[in-house]
C-alpha positions as a printed Julia matrix, in Angstrom:
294×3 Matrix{Float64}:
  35.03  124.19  129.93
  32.86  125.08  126.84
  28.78  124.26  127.9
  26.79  122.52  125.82
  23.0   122.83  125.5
  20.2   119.94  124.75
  17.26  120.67  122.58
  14.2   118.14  122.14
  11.23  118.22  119.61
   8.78  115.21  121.12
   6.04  115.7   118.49
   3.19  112.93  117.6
   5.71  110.95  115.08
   8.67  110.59  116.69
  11.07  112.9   119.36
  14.61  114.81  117.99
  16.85  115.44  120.23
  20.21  117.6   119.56
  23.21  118.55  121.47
  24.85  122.04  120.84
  27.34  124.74  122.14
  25.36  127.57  123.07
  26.3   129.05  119.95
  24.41  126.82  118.08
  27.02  124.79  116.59
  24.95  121.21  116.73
  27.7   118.25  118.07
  25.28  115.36  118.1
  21.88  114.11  117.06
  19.37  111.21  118.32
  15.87  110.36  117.42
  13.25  107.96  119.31
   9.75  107.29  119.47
   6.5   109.42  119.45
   6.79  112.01  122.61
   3.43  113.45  122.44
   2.66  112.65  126.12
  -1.26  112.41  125.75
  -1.28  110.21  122.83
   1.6   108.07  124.15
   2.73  106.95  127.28
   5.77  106.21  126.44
   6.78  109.5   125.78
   9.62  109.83  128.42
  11.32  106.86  126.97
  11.34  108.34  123.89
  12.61  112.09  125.07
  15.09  109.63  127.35
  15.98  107.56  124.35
  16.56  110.65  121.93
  18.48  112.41  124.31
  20.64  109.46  125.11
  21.77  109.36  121.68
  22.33  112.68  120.92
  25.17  112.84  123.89
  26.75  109.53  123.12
  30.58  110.31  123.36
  30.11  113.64  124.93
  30.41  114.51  128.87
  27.09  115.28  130.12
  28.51  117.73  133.04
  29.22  120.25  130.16
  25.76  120.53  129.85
  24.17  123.71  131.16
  20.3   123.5   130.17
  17.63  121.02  128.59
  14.82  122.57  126.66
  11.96  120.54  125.66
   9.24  121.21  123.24
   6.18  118.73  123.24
   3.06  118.7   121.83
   0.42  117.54  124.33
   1.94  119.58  127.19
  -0.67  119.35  129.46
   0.21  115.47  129.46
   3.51  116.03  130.47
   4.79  115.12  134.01
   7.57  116.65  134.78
   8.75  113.86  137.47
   8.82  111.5   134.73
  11.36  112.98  132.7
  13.34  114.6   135.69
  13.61  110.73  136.19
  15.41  110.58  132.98
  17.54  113.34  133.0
  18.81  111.47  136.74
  19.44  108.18  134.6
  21.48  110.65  131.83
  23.63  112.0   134.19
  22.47  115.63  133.7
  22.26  117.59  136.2
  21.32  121.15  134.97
  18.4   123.05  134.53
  15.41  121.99  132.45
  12.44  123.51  130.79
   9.35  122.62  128.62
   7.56  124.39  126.73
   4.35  123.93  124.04
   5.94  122.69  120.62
   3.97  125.77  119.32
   6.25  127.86  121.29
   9.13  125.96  120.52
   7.99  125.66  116.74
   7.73  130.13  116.72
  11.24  130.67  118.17
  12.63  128.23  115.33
  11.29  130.76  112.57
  12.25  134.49  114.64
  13.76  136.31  117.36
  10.66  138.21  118.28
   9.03  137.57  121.05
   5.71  137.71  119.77
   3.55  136.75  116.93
   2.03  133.62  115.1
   2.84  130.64  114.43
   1.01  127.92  111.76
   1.91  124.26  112.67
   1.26  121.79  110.08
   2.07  117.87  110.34
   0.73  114.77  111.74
  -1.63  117.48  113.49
  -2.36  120.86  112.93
  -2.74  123.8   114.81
  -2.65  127.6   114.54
  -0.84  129.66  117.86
  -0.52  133.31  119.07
   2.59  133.53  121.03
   3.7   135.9   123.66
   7.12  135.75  126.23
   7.45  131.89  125.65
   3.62  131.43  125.77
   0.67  130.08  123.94
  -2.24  133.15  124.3
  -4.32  131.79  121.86
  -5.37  128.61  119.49
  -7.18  127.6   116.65
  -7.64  124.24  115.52
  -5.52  121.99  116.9
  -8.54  119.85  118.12
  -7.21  116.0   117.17
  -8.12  114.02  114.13
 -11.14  113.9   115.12
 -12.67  116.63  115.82
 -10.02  119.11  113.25
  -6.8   119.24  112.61
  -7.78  120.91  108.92
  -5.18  120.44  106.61
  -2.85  118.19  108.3
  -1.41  114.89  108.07
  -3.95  113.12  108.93
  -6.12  115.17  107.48
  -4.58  114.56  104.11
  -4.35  111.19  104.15
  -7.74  110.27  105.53
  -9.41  112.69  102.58
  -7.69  110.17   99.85
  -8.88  107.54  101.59
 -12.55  108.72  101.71
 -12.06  109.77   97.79
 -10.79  106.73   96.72
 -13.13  104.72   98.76
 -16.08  106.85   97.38
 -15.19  106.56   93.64
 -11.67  104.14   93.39
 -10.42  105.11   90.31
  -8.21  103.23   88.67
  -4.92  105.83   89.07
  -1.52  105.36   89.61
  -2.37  107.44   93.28
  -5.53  104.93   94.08
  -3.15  101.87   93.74
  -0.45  103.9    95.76
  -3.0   104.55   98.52
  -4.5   100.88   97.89
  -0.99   99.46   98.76
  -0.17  101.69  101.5
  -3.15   99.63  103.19
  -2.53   96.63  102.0
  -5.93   96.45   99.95
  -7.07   94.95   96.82
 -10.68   95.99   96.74
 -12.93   98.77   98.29
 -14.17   96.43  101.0
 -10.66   95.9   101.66
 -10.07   99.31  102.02
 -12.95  100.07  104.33
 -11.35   97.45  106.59
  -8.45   99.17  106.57
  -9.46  102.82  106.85
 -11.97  101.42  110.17
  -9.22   99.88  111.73
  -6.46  101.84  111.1
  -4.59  104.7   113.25
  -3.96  108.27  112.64
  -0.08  107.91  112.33
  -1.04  105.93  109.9
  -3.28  108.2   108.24
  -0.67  110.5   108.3
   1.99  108.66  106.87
   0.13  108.45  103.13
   0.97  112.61  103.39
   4.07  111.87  101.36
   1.65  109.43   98.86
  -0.86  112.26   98.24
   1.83  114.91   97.65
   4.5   113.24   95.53
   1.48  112.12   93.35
  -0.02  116.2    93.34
   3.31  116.82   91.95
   3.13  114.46   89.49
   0.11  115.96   88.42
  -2.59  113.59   89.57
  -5.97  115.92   89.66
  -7.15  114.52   92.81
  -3.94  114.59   94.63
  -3.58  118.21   93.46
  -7.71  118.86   94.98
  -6.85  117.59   97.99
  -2.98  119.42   98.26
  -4.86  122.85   97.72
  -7.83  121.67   99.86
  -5.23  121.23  102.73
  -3.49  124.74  101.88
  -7.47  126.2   102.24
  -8.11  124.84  105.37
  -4.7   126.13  107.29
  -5.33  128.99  105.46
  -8.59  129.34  107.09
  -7.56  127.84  110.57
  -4.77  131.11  110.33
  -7.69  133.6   110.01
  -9.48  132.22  113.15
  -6.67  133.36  115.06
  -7.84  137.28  113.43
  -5.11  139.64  111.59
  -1.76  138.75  112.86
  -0.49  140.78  115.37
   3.81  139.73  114.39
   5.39  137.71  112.09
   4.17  134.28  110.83
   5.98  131.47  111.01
   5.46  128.45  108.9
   6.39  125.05  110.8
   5.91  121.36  110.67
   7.07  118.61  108.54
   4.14  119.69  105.59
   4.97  123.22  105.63
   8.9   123.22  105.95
   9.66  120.57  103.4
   9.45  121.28   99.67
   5.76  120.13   99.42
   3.14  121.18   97.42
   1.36  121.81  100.42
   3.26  124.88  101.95
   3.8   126.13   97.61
   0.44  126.4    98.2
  -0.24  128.04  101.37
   2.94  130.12  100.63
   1.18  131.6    97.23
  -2.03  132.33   99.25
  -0.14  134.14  102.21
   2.11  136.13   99.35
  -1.32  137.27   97.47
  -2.17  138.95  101.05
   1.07  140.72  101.44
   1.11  138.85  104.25
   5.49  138.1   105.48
   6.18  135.03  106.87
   9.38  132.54  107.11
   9.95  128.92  107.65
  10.62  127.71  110.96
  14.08  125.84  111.91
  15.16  123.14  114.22
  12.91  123.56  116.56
  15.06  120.83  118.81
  17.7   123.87  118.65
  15.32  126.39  119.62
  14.03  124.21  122.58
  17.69  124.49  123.44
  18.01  127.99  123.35
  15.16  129.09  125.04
  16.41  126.96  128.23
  19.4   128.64  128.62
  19.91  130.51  131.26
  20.31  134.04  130.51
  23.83  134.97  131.01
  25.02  132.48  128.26
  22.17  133.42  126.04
  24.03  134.61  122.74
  23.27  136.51  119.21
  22.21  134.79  116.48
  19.67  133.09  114.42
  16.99  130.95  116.35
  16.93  127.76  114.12
């Protein structure tokens, strides 16, 4: 019988969930709800959910391990998602781990080093033997999370509010919230949530790269702050990984970052699947094999 392995990414947007041979060779897929467990309560229905659909049409006693990375991990209760693997049918071992963790094994095999997440939130991780020894940023929307999502998208907001321009990125942003007017968009910007702040990320960066000089200030304001949050953590101490949806996809976001890190000298590479490396690190060790960790 060839085992299969189960990977989940439960970040503050939505939870991945893939199903692999311990070789890495991903079979299925499935995809659910936010699974950050201190933002949303619904989390386990989501990693439940995900998971679900990732093993539809395979047999769930060929699975060995479940690894789950989460952000919010001091949320998580483990009885509530032991619960769900019950209701799955899995009966196997399963481990979580910080998405930070998760989000560093996606981008190396070493077992040490840094890793710089950057999506809804954003946070900046030393990692040791599967563990988180040391933050910066990572606060909420609030109170940080420089350069992030919501970061992003609440600086155009503010911006256009403050001036409103009449651009091709205002009326984007303008339409995003469903306003017509300034007072319209202070409605919006006072009631809204930081998902949704988050979501005009793809508004302000298509528009940077279409050359709009306020999209740009903000896309290399972003790239400055991560850049900075990095250097709180001091000189890194292993490789860099990049991760998160802002600084794996092809946005003018991580071009920027990526310029500032290369001007150091400073190596880094892009993270992975971290759903596959969730997997992977929750195997047990005699099926552990070679190979790339995303």
């Amino acid at each position: 019988m060839n085992a299969l392995m189960v990977g989940v990414d439960a970040g503050g947007t939505g939870t991945r969930a893939v199903v692999a041979t311990v070789d890495g060779v991903v079979l299925g897929r499935g995809q659910a709800g936010p699974g950050n467990p201190l933002r949303h309560p619904s989390a386990p229905v989501a990693f439940e959910q995900a998971v679900g659909a990732a093993l539809a049409g395979h047999d769930v006693s060929r699975v060995v391990a479940v690894g789950l990375g989460v952000a919010g991990i001091t949320g998580l209760r483990l009885g509530d998602y032991s619960g769900s693997l019950i209701r799955l049918g899995l009966a196997c071992s399963f481990s979580a781990y910080a998405d930070a963790v998760t989000a560093f094994a996606a981008g190396t095999t070493s077992d040490h080093g840094v890793v710089l997440i950057a999506g809804t939130g954003a946070i900046a991780a030393r990692v040791r033997d599967r563990q988180v020894t040391a933050t910066a940023d990572g606060l909420g929307w609030l109170l940080g999370d420089r350069g992030s999502g919501v970061w992003l998208g609440l600086s155009a907001v503010r911006s256009i509010a403050v001036h409103w321009p009449d651009t091709p990125f205002a009326a984007a942003v303008a339409s995003h919230a469903g306003a017509e007017t300034v007072d319209e968009l202070l409605a919006w910007g006072n009631r809204t949530t930081p998902d949704q702040y988050a979501a005009l990320a793809p508004v302000v960066c298509s528009h940077a790269l279409a050359g709009d000089p306020l999209a740009q200030s903000l896309v290399d304001s972003a790239a400055t702050e991560l850049l900075r949050t990095l250097d709180d953590l001091g000189p890194p101490d292993g490789p860099v990984v990049l991760a998160g949806g802002l600084l794996t996809g092809r946005t003018p976001v991580s071009a920027a970052l990526t310029r500032a890190l290369t001007r150091r000298s400073v190596s880094h590479s892009v993270a992975g699947d971290p759903a596959l490396a969730a997997a992977r690190l929750a195997l047990p060790t005699p099926l552990i094999t070679a190979g790339p960790s995303a």
